[in-house]
Amino acid sequence: MVSISAYRMLSAFTLAFGVAGAAQASTDAPLKLMVGFSAGGGVDTAARLVAQELSAILDRPVIVENKPGAASMIAADSVARSEPDGNTLLFAGTAMVTAPIVQGEAAYHPVDSFAPVAGVARSGLTVAVPYDSDWQSISDLIAAAQAMPGEVTYASSGVGSLHHLAMERLSQEADLELVHVPYKGGSRAATDVASGMVQAGVSSLSAMKPHLEAERVRLLAMLSGERDPAMPELPVVAETVDGVDVASAMFVVAPAETPLEVRQTLSEAIETALNSPKVKAGLANQYAWASYLDAEDLGQWLQNEYDTWHEVVSAADLSSD
């Protein structure tokens, strides 16, 4: 792997192995991290935490640019069409992969249009019920849904959202027929779970936390395959239903054809940034945890995610294509 100290040398040489004539990352130009969501959200906050550390590590300006819209597809398309010189990167969330599959209208391909740089973090999704619900575990919810097909309702943050897709995956793996009640945003969905308007809901921990602290909801499980470091006592669905591992992920990709040597150096810098106590604490405040993947592992993860969600969306007949 190219060391960070060698980063400044990359712009002075043509790569011996790589795309002929490919532009090299310039340490004089700012490094731009494009975010497909509005300022202040979870992905944006994480991007700014990492950007500040990267600036010090790489000794160059690192700028976060927000380009929200179309479930982050506008920003993703912009980065996909950028010069593959390592100066423009996409700080993405899972929607970068799922939105094109569901909406069928992206100008980019979630895997082919990008070159992987690094996995950054994960944030768990919770399955919650009203506090006075008789269901005490995810097994109870599943048993009720199996006994009453088409009668158990759950809320999500919207059609095609990761929250929705996560429950579709659970439904497919456990052979359930649940009734989806979509909302415009996770906060409203969480509120109606707390009030008993719906029998269950899937949401981020941050959206459910106020209702949890007020004892208006109870958490049954996390949908990720690993227990959340913030709540290690809370079971995960995979302990009951094999094959369910869904979490909101954050990662960094570059335009396709960005040289491997450039991406490796950036990946190494991101790994260093994620070890910063400030970044770890900032992620924890967003109910997320650092989950570093190098470029190769991220590439495999992206392919697996694309294949998985393509299968889930097709089976549920959710695509707008």
mmCIF file of C-alpha atoms in Angstrom:
data_model
loop_
_atom_site.group_PDB
_atom_site.id
_atom_site.type_symbol
_atom_site.label_atom_id
_atom_site.label_comp_id
_atom_site.label_asym_id
_atom_site.label_seq_id
_atom_site.Cartn_x
_atom_site.Cartn_y
_atom_site.Cartn_z
ATOM 1 C CA MET A 1 0.000 0.000 0.000
ATOM 2 C CA VAL A 2 1.248 3.450 -0.797
ATOM 3 C CA SER A 3 2.049 5.348 2.375
ATOM 4 C CA ILE A 4 0.497 8.691 3.164
ATOM 5 C CA SER A 5 3.926 10.258 3.123
ATOM 6 C CA ALA A 6 4.221 9.265 -0.548
ATOM 7 C CA TYR A 7 0.907 10.858 -1.469
ATOM 8 C CA ARG A 8 2.446 14.093 -2.739
ATOM 9 C CA MET A 9 4.631 12.177 -5.169
ATOM 10 C CA LEU A 10 1.665 10.631 -6.983
ATOM 11 C CA SER A 11 0.824 13.775 -8.950
ATOM 12 C CA ALA A 12 4.364 13.936 -10.366
ATOM 13 C CA PHE A 13 4.478 10.551 -12.053
ATOM 14 C CA THR A 14 2.490 8.574 -14.558
ATOM 15 C CA LEU A 15 1.380 5.284 -13.036
ATOM 16 C CA ALA A 16 3.248 2.298 -14.377
ATOM 17 C CA PHE A 17 0.201 0.123 -13.955
ATOM 18 C CA GLY A 18 -3.169 1.743 -14.511
ATOM 19 C CA VAL A 19 -5.168 3.572 -17.102
ATOM 20 C CA ALA A 20 -2.862 5.167 -19.617
ATOM 21 C CA GLY A 21 -2.773 8.917 -19.250
ATOM 22 C CA ALA A 22 -5.060 8.909 -16.200
ATOM 23 C CA ALA A 23 -4.993 12.135 -14.241
ATOM 24 C CA GLN A 24 -3.354 12.027 -10.845
ATOM 25 C CA ALA A 25 -4.676 13.435 -7.609
ATOM 26 C CA SER A 26 -3.283 16.884 -6.971
ATOM 27 C CA THR A 27 -2.300 17.833 -3.444
ATOM 28 C CA ASP A 28 -2.712 21.507 -4.361
ATOM 29 C CA ALA A 29 -6.384 21.225 -5.299
ATOM 30 C CA PRO A 30 -8.954 20.756 -2.545
ATOM 31 C CA LEU A 31 -10.258 17.256 -2.025
ATOM 32 C CA LYS A 32 -14.034 17.384 -2.469
ATOM 33 C CA LEU A 33 -16.344 15.033 -0.595
ATOM 34 C CA MET A 34 -19.762 15.134 -2.258
ATOM 35 C CA VAL A 35 -22.751 14.303 -0.030
ATOM 36 C CA GLY A 36 -26.168 13.555 -1.486
ATOM 37 C CA PHE A 37 -28.086 14.734 1.573
ATOM 38 C CA SER A 38 -28.781 18.072 3.219
ATOM 39 C CA ALA A 39 -26.421 19.593 5.757
ATOM 40 C CA GLY A 40 -27.000 18.475 9.318
ATOM 41 C CA GLY A 41 -28.117 14.912 8.607
ATOM 42 C CA GLY A 42 -26.320 11.772 9.687
ATOM 43 C CA VAL A 43 -24.314 11.231 6.491
ATOM 44 C CA ASP A 44 -23.373 14.912 6.275
ATOM 45 C CA THR A 45 -22.274 15.021 9.914
ATOM 46 C CA ALA A 46 -20.098 11.934 9.461
ATOM 47 C CA ALA A 47 -18.606 13.354 6.277
ATOM 48 C CA ARG A 48 -17.612 16.562 8.048
ATOM 49 C CA LEU A 49 -16.055 14.656 10.935
ATOM 50 C CA VAL A 50 -13.953 12.601 8.529
ATOM 51 C CA ALA A 51 -13.153 15.598 6.317
ATOM 52 C CA GLN A 52 -11.626 17.547 9.180
ATOM 53 C CA GLU A 53 -9.309 14.664 10.054
ATOM 54 C CA LEU A 54 -8.428 13.992 6.415
ATOM 55 C CA SER A 55 -7.388 17.587 5.920
ATOM 56 C CA ALA A 56 -4.816 17.253 8.685
ATOM 57 C CA ILE A 57 -3.664 13.794 7.589
ATOM 58 C CA LEU A 58 -3.242 14.681 3.903
ATOM 59 C CA ASP A 59 -2.151 18.273 4.535
ATOM 60 C CA ARG A 60 -4.602 19.645 1.985
ATOM 61 C CA PRO A 61 -8.053 21.260 2.102
ATOM 62 C CA VAL A 62 -10.954 18.823 2.259
ATOM 63 C CA ILE A 63 -14.332 20.315 1.392
ATOM 64 C CA VAL A 64 -17.767 18.780 1.955
ATOM 65 C CA GLU A 65 -20.249 19.763 -0.752
ATOM 66 C CA ASN A 66 -23.941 18.967 -0.337
ATOM 67 C CA LYS A 67 -25.960 18.144 -3.418
ATOM 68 C CA PRO A 68 -29.215 16.665 -2.063
ATOM 69 C CA GLY A 69 -32.080 15.272 -4.068
ATOM 70 C CA ALA A 70 -33.481 12.110 -5.668
ATOM 71 C CA ALA A 71 -32.472 9.913 -2.722
ATOM 72 C CA SER A 72 -28.811 10.962 -3.182
ATOM 73 C CA MET A 73 -28.748 10.001 -6.866
ATOM 74 C CA ILE A 74 -28.001 13.561 -8.058
ATOM 75 C CA ALA A 75 -24.747 13.692 -6.089
ATOM 76 C CA ALA A 76 -23.820 10.151 -7.096
ATOM 77 C CA ASP A 77 -24.315 10.894 -10.776
ATOM 78 C CA SER A 78 -22.247 14.080 -10.459
ATOM 79 C CA VAL A 79 -19.316 12.179 -8.953
ATOM 80 C CA ALA A 80 -19.622 9.343 -11.457
ATOM 81 C CA ARG A 81 -19.119 11.907 -14.260
ATOM 82 C CA SER A 82 -16.202 13.668 -12.557
ATOM 83 C CA GLU A 83 -12.561 13.355 -13.559
ATOM 84 C CA PRO A 84 -11.053 10.147 -12.149
ATOM 85 C CA ASP A 85 -8.174 12.005 -10.517
ATOM 86 C CA GLY A 86 -8.909 11.344 -6.858
ATOM 87 C CA ASN A 87 -9.916 14.944 -6.181
ATOM 88 C CA THR A 88 -13.689 14.343 -6.175
ATOM 89 C CA LEU A 89 -15.168 11.582 -4.038
ATOM 90 C CA LEU A 90 -18.665 10.559 -3.022
ATOM 91 C CA PHE A 91 -19.322 10.208 0.697
ATOM 92 C CA ALA A 92 -22.301 7.928 0.284
ATOM 93 C CA GLY A 93 -25.008 6.155 2.211
ATOM 94 C CA THR A 94 -26.716 2.882 1.345
ATOM 95 C CA ALA A 95 -29.277 4.787 -0.742
ATOM 96 C CA MET A 96 -26.589 5.175 -3.404
ATOM 97 C CA VAL A 97 -27.018 1.446 -4.026
ATOM 98 C CA THR A 98 -30.711 0.946 -3.323
ATOM 99 C CA ALA A 99 -32.295 4.032 -4.927
ATOM 100 C CA PRO A 100 -31.398 3.140 -8.532
ATOM 101 C CA ILE A 101 -32.705 -0.395 -8.017
ATOM 102 C CA VAL A 102 -36.039 0.821 -6.651
ATOM 103 C CA GLN A 103 -36.519 3.877 -8.835
ATOM 104 C CA GLY A 104 -34.935 2.512 -11.991
ATOM 105 C CA GLU A 105 -33.984 5.941 -13.296
ATOM 106 C CA ALA A 106 -30.386 6.597 -12.266
ATOM 107 C CA ALA A 107 -27.832 7.645 -14.852
ATOM 108 C CA TYR A 108 -25.182 5.665 -12.980
ATOM 109 C CA HIS A 109 -24.688 2.044 -12.005
ATOM 110 C CA PRO A 110 -24.111 1.530 -8.262
ATOM 111 C CA VAL A 111 -21.114 -0.746 -8.875
ATOM 112 C CA ASP A 112 -19.801 -0.172 -12.389
ATOM 113 C CA SER A 113 -19.789 3.635 -12.305
ATOM 114 C CA PHE A 114 -17.511 3.883 -9.267
ATOM 115 C CA ALA A 115 -14.172 2.754 -7.921
ATOM 116 C CA PRO A 116 -14.274 1.797 -4.223
ATOM 117 C CA VAL A 117 -12.168 3.733 -1.733
ATOM 118 C CA ALA A 118 -13.156 2.843 1.842
ATOM 119 C CA GLY A 119 -15.976 1.742 4.080
ATOM 120 C CA VAL A 120 -16.519 4.252 6.878
ATOM 121 C CA ALA A 121 -19.319 3.435 9.303
ATOM 122 C CA ARG A 122 -22.542 1.588 10.003
ATOM 123 C CA SER A 123 -25.667 2.562 11.879
ATOM 124 C CA GLY A 124 -28.264 0.086 13.053
ATOM 125 C CA LEU A 125 -31.976 -0.045 12.321
ATOM 126 C CA THR A 126 -34.338 -0.950 15.142
ATOM 127 C CA VAL A 127 -37.585 -2.888 15.167
ATOM 128 C CA ALA A 128 -39.830 -1.237 17.754
ATOM 129 C CA VAL A 129 -43.358 -1.690 19.117
ATOM 130 C CA PRO A 130 -45.565 0.457 21.366
ATOM 131 C CA TYR A 131 -44.516 0.185 24.984
ATOM 132 C CA ASP A 132 -47.694 -1.658 26.002
ATOM 133 C CA SER A 133 -47.513 -4.183 23.153
ATOM 134 C CA ASP A 134 -47.803 -7.843 24.083
ATOM 135 C CA TRP A 135 -44.823 -8.638 21.856
ATOM 136 C CA GLN A 136 -41.678 -8.969 23.921
ATOM 137 C CA SER A 137 -39.298 -10.215 21.228
ATOM 138 C CA ILE A 138 -38.872 -10.362 17.482
ATOM 139 C CA SER A 139 -39.975 -13.977 17.717
ATOM 140 C CA ASP A 140 -43.324 -12.795 19.108
ATOM 141 C CA LEU A 141 -43.810 -10.395 16.177
ATOM 142 C CA ILE A 142 -42.918 -13.109 13.673
ATOM 143 C CA ALA A 143 -45.272 -15.602 15.326
ATOM 144 C CA ALA A 144 -48.119 -13.077 15.245
ATOM 145 C CA ALA A 145 -47.486 -12.294 11.586
ATOM 146 C CA GLN A 146 -47.449 -15.988 10.708
ATOM 147 C CA ALA A 147 -50.722 -16.532 12.584
ATOM 148 C CA MET A 148 -52.385 -13.457 11.030
ATOM 149 C CA PRO A 149 -51.110 -13.048 7.450
ATOM 150 C CA GLY A 150 -51.771 -9.568 6.075
ATOM 151 C CA GLU A 151 -52.878 -8.121 9.417
ATOM 152 C CA VAL A 152 -49.690 -7.019 11.213
ATOM 153 C CA THR A 153 -48.780 -3.425 10.329
ATOM 154 C CA TYR A 154 -45.408 -1.730 10.443
ATOM 155 C CA ALA A 155 -44.235 1.818 9.734
ATOM 156 C CA SER A 156 -41.203 2.884 7.728
ATOM 157 C CA SER A 157 -39.729 6.175 6.521
ATOM 158 C CA GLY A 158 -41.089 5.666 3.012
ATOM 159 C CA VAL A 159 -41.570 3.335 0.069
ATOM 160 C CA GLY A 160 -38.199 2.071 -1.127
ATOM 161 C CA SER A 161 -36.337 3.373 1.926
ATOM 162 C CA LEU A 162 -33.788 1.121 3.575
ATOM 163 C CA HIS A 163 -36.235 0.740 6.481
ATOM 164 C CA HIS A 164 -38.856 -0.586 4.061
ATOM 165 C CA LEU A 165 -36.398 -2.840 2.234
ATOM 166 C CA ALA A 166 -35.117 -4.244 5.523
ATOM 167 C CA MET A 167 -38.598 -5.406 6.492
ATOM 168 C CA GLU A 168 -39.173 -6.782 3.011
ATOM 169 C CA ARG A 169 -36.054 -8.846 3.446
ATOM 170 C CA LEU A 170 -37.214 -10.073 6.842
ATOM 171 C CA SER A 171 -40.600 -10.903 5.336
ATOM 172 C CA GLN A 172 -38.996 -12.910 2.548
ATOM 173 C CA GLU A 173 -36.593 -14.771 4.824
ATOM 174 C CA ALA A 174 -39.293 -15.616 7.411
ATOM 175 C CA ASP A 175 -42.138 -16.064 4.901
ATOM 176 C CA LEU A 176 -44.267 -13.289 6.364
ATOM 177 C CA GLU A 177 -47.050 -11.150 4.918
ATOM 178 C CA LEU A 178 -46.792 -7.776 6.646
ATOM 179 C CA VAL A 179 -48.710 -4.576 5.893
ATOM 180 C CA HIS A 180 -46.381 -1.691 5.097
ATOM 181 C CA VAL A 181 -47.438 1.793 6.272
ATOM 182 C CA PRO A 182 -45.034 4.310 4.673
ATOM 183 C CA TYR A 183 -44.370 7.757 6.120
ATOM 184 C CA LYS A 184 -42.450 10.782 4.911
ATOM 185 C CA GLY A 185 -39.502 10.454 7.240
ATOM 186 C CA GLY A 186 -38.427 8.320 10.165
ATOM 187 C CA SER A 187 -39.453 10.737 12.922
ATOM 188 C CA ARG A 188 -43.133 10.694 11.976
ATOM 189 C CA ALA A 189 -43.087 6.926 11.645
ATOM 190 C CA ALA A 190 -41.521 6.581 15.081
ATOM 191 C CA THR A 191 -44.158 8.900 16.579
ATOM 192 C CA ASP A 192 -47.007 6.771 15.240
ATOM 193 C CA VAL A 193 -45.388 3.603 16.539
ATOM 194 C CA ALA A 194 -45.206 5.238 19.962
ATOM 195 C CA SER A 195 -48.871 6.259 19.801
ATOM 196 C CA GLY A 196 -50.005 2.789 18.729
ATOM 197 C CA MET A 197 -51.250 3.894 15.311
ATOM 198 C CA VAL A 198 -49.243 1.015 13.880
ATOM 199 C CA GLN A 199 -48.255 -2.242 15.559
ATOM 200 C CA ALA A 200 -44.533 -2.031 14.838
ATOM 201 C CA GLY A 201 -41.988 0.098 13.073
ATOM 202 C CA VAL A 202 -38.469 0.069 11.755
ATOM 203 C CA SER A 203 -36.379 3.161 12.305
ATOM 204 C CA SER A 204 -32.956 4.459 13.202
ATOM 205 C CA LEU A 205 -32.026 4.424 16.855
ATOM 206 C CA SER A 206 -31.786 8.223 16.833
ATOM 207 C CA ALA A 207 -35.428 8.544 15.708
ATOM 208 C CA MET A 208 -36.650 6.069 18.320
ATOM 209 C CA LYS A 209 -34.453 7.276 21.193
ATOM 210 C CA PRO A 210 -36.798 10.019 22.528
ATOM 211 C CA HIS A 211 -39.739 7.619 22.611
ATOM 212 C CA LEU A 212 -37.572 4.919 24.155
ATOM 213 C CA GLU A 213 -36.441 7.230 26.948
ATOM 214 C CA ALA A 214 -40.056 8.295 27.590
ATOM 215 C CA GLU A 215 -41.125 4.619 27.731
ATOM 216 C CA ARG A 216 -43.461 5.001 24.769
ATOM 217 C CA VAL A 217 -41.788 2.280 22.719
ATOM 218 C CA ARG A 218 -39.850 -0.910 23.308
ATOM 219 C CA LEU A 219 -37.107 -2.176 21.031
ATOM 220 C CA LEU A 220 -37.394 -5.800 19.971
ATOM 221 C CA ALA A 221 -34.211 -6.170 17.942
ATOM 222 C CA MET A 222 -31.679 -4.608 15.611
ATOM 223 C CA LEU A 223 -31.741 -5.588 11.955
ATOM 224 C CA SER A 224 -27.957 -5.584 11.588
ATOM 225 C CA GLY A 225 -26.045 -8.831 11.752
ATOM 226 C CA GLU A 226 -23.950 -7.592 14.662
ATOM 227 C CA ARG A 227 -25.083 -6.085 17.924
ATOM 228 C CA ASP A 228 -24.904 -2.312 18.178
ATOM 229 C CA PRO A 229 -21.961 -1.226 20.381
ATOM 230 C CA ALA A 230 -24.265 1.415 21.908
ATOM 231 C CA MET A 231 -26.822 -1.219 22.964
ATOM 232 C CA PRO A 232 -25.029 -4.578 23.148
ATOM 233 C CA GLU A 233 -27.848 -6.089 25.194
ATOM 234 C CA LEU A 234 -30.323 -5.697 22.333
ATOM 235 C CA PRO A 235 -30.637 -8.855 20.177
ATOM 236 C CA VAL A 236 -30.302 -8.816 16.411
ATOM 237 C CA VAL A 237 -32.883 -10.304 14.069
ATOM 238 C CA ALA A 238 -30.253 -12.637 12.601
ATOM 239 C CA GLU A 239 -30.215 -14.514 15.908
ATOM 240 C CA THR A 240 -33.790 -15.544 15.093
ATOM 241 C CA VAL A 241 -33.926 -15.418 11.284
ATOM 242 C CA ASP A 242 -30.792 -16.373 9.369
ATOM 243 C CA GLY A 243 -29.783 -14.188 6.464
ATOM 244 C CA VAL A 244 -31.024 -10.844 7.781
ATOM 245 C CA ASP A 245 -28.197 -8.337 8.106
ATOM 246 C CA VAL A 246 -29.283 -4.792 7.311
ATOM 247 C CA ALA A 247 -27.651 -1.602 8.545
ATOM 248 C CA SER A 248 -27.339 1.889 7.186
ATOM 249 C CA ALA A 249 -23.802 2.097 5.829
ATOM 250 C CA MET A 250 -21.553 5.016 4.955
ATOM 251 C CA PHE A 251 -18.660 4.665 2.548
ATOM 252 C CA VAL A 252 -16.490 6.545 0.073
ATOM 253 C CA VAL A 253 -16.206 5.877 -3.648
ATOM 254 C CA ALA A 254 -14.466 7.623 -6.532
ATOM 255 C CA PRO A 255 -15.296 7.856 -10.233
ATOM 256 C CA ALA A 256 -14.593 4.656 -12.153
ATOM 257 C CA GLU A 257 -11.033 4.447 -13.518
ATOM 258 C CA THR A 258 -9.567 6.360 -10.594
ATOM 259 C CA PRO A 259 -6.111 4.745 -10.222
ATOM 260 C CA LEU A 260 -5.758 2.117 -7.524
ATOM 261 C CA GLU A 261 -2.661 3.747 -6.045
ATOM 262 C CA VAL A 262 -4.557 6.992 -5.488
ATOM 263 C CA ARG A 263 -7.502 5.153 -3.922
ATOM 264 C CA GLN A 264 -5.255 3.106 -1.660
ATOM 265 C CA THR A 265 -3.636 6.240 -0.276
ATOM 266 C CA LEU A 266 -7.011 7.860 0.356
ATOM 267 C CA SER A 267 -8.267 4.632 1.932
ATOM 268 C CA GLU A 268 -5.285 4.541 4.273
ATOM 269 C CA ALA A 269 -5.949 8.142 5.284
ATOM 270 C CA ILE A 270 -9.612 7.359 5.986
ATOM 271 C CA GLU A 271 -8.607 4.398 8.146
ATOM 272 C CA THR A 272 -6.353 6.702 10.148
ATOM 273 C CA ALA A 273 -9.152 9.256 10.478
ATOM 274 C CA LEU A 274 -11.561 6.614 11.776
ATOM 275 C CA ASN A 275 -9.146 5.804 14.593
ATOM 276 C CA SER A 276 -9.376 9.373 15.844
ATOM 277 C CA PRO A 277 -11.155 9.606 19.222
ATOM 278 C CA LYS A 278 -12.950 12.709 17.953
ATOM 279 C CA VAL A 279 -14.346 10.850 14.940
ATOM 280 C CA LYS A 280 -15.325 7.835 17.033
ATOM 281 C CA ALA A 281 -17.121 10.053 19.537
ATOM 282 C CA GLY A 282 -18.829 12.023 16.777
ATOM 283 C CA LEU A 283 -20.080 8.848 15.130
ATOM 284 C CA ALA A 284 -21.301 7.527 18.473
ATOM 285 C CA ASN A 285 -23.322 10.719 18.919
ATOM 286 C CA GLN A 286 -25.055 9.793 15.654
ATOM 287 C CA TYR A 287 -25.634 6.214 16.922
ATOM 288 C CA ALA A 288 -23.122 4.924 14.394
ATOM 289 C CA TRP A 289 -19.849 3.076 14.731
ATOM 290 C CA ALA A 290 -16.683 3.052 12.625
ATOM 291 C CA SER A 291 -16.592 0.103 10.248
ATOM 292 C CA TYR A 292 -13.555 0.434 8.008
ATOM 293 C CA LEU A 293 -13.246 -1.539 4.775
ATOM 294 C CA ASP A 294 -10.337 -1.179 2.397
ATOM 295 C CA ALA A 295 -10.922 -0.633 -1.309
ATOM 296 C CA GLU A 296 -11.013 -4.327 -2.175
ATOM 297 C CA ASP A 297 -13.380 -5.281 0.624
ATOM 298 C CA LEU A 298 -15.639 -2.313 -0.095
ATOM 299 C CA GLY A 299 -15.828 -3.348 -3.738
ATOM 300 C CA GLN A 300 -16.971 -6.816 -2.735
ATOM 301 C CA TRP A 301 -19.456 -5.371 -0.238
ATOM 302 C CA LEU A 302 -20.940 -3.069 -2.881
ATOM 303 C CA GLN A 303 -21.399 -5.962 -5.279
ATOM 304 C CA ASN A 304 -23.017 -8.089 -2.576
ATOM 305 C CA GLU A 305 -25.333 -5.237 -1.554
ATOM 306 C CA TYR A 306 -26.349 -4.613 -5.144
ATOM 307 C CA ASP A 307 -27.086 -8.288 -5.746
ATOM 308 C CA THR A 308 -29.001 -8.649 -2.475
ATOM 309 C CA TRP A 309 -31.220 -5.597 -2.903
ATOM 310 C CA HIS A 310 -31.828 -6.316 -6.563
ATOM 311 C CA GLU A 311 -33.141 -9.732 -5.524
ATOM 312 C CA VAL A 312 -35.255 -8.314 -2.665
ATOM 313 C CA VAL A 313 -36.757 -5.543 -4.807
ATOM 314 C CA SER A 314 -37.512 -7.957 -7.660
ATOM 315 C CA ALA A 315 -39.147 -10.487 -5.347
ATOM 316 C CA ALA A 316 -41.292 -7.760 -3.768
ATOM 317 C CA ASP A 317 -42.077 -6.199 -7.171
ATOM 318 C CA LEU A 318 -41.044 -2.749 -5.893
ATOM 319 C CA SER A 319 -39.082 -1.444 -8.854
ATOM 320 C CA SER A 320 -40.475 1.500 -10.804
ATOM 321 C CA ASP A 321 -38.578 0.305 -13.872
#
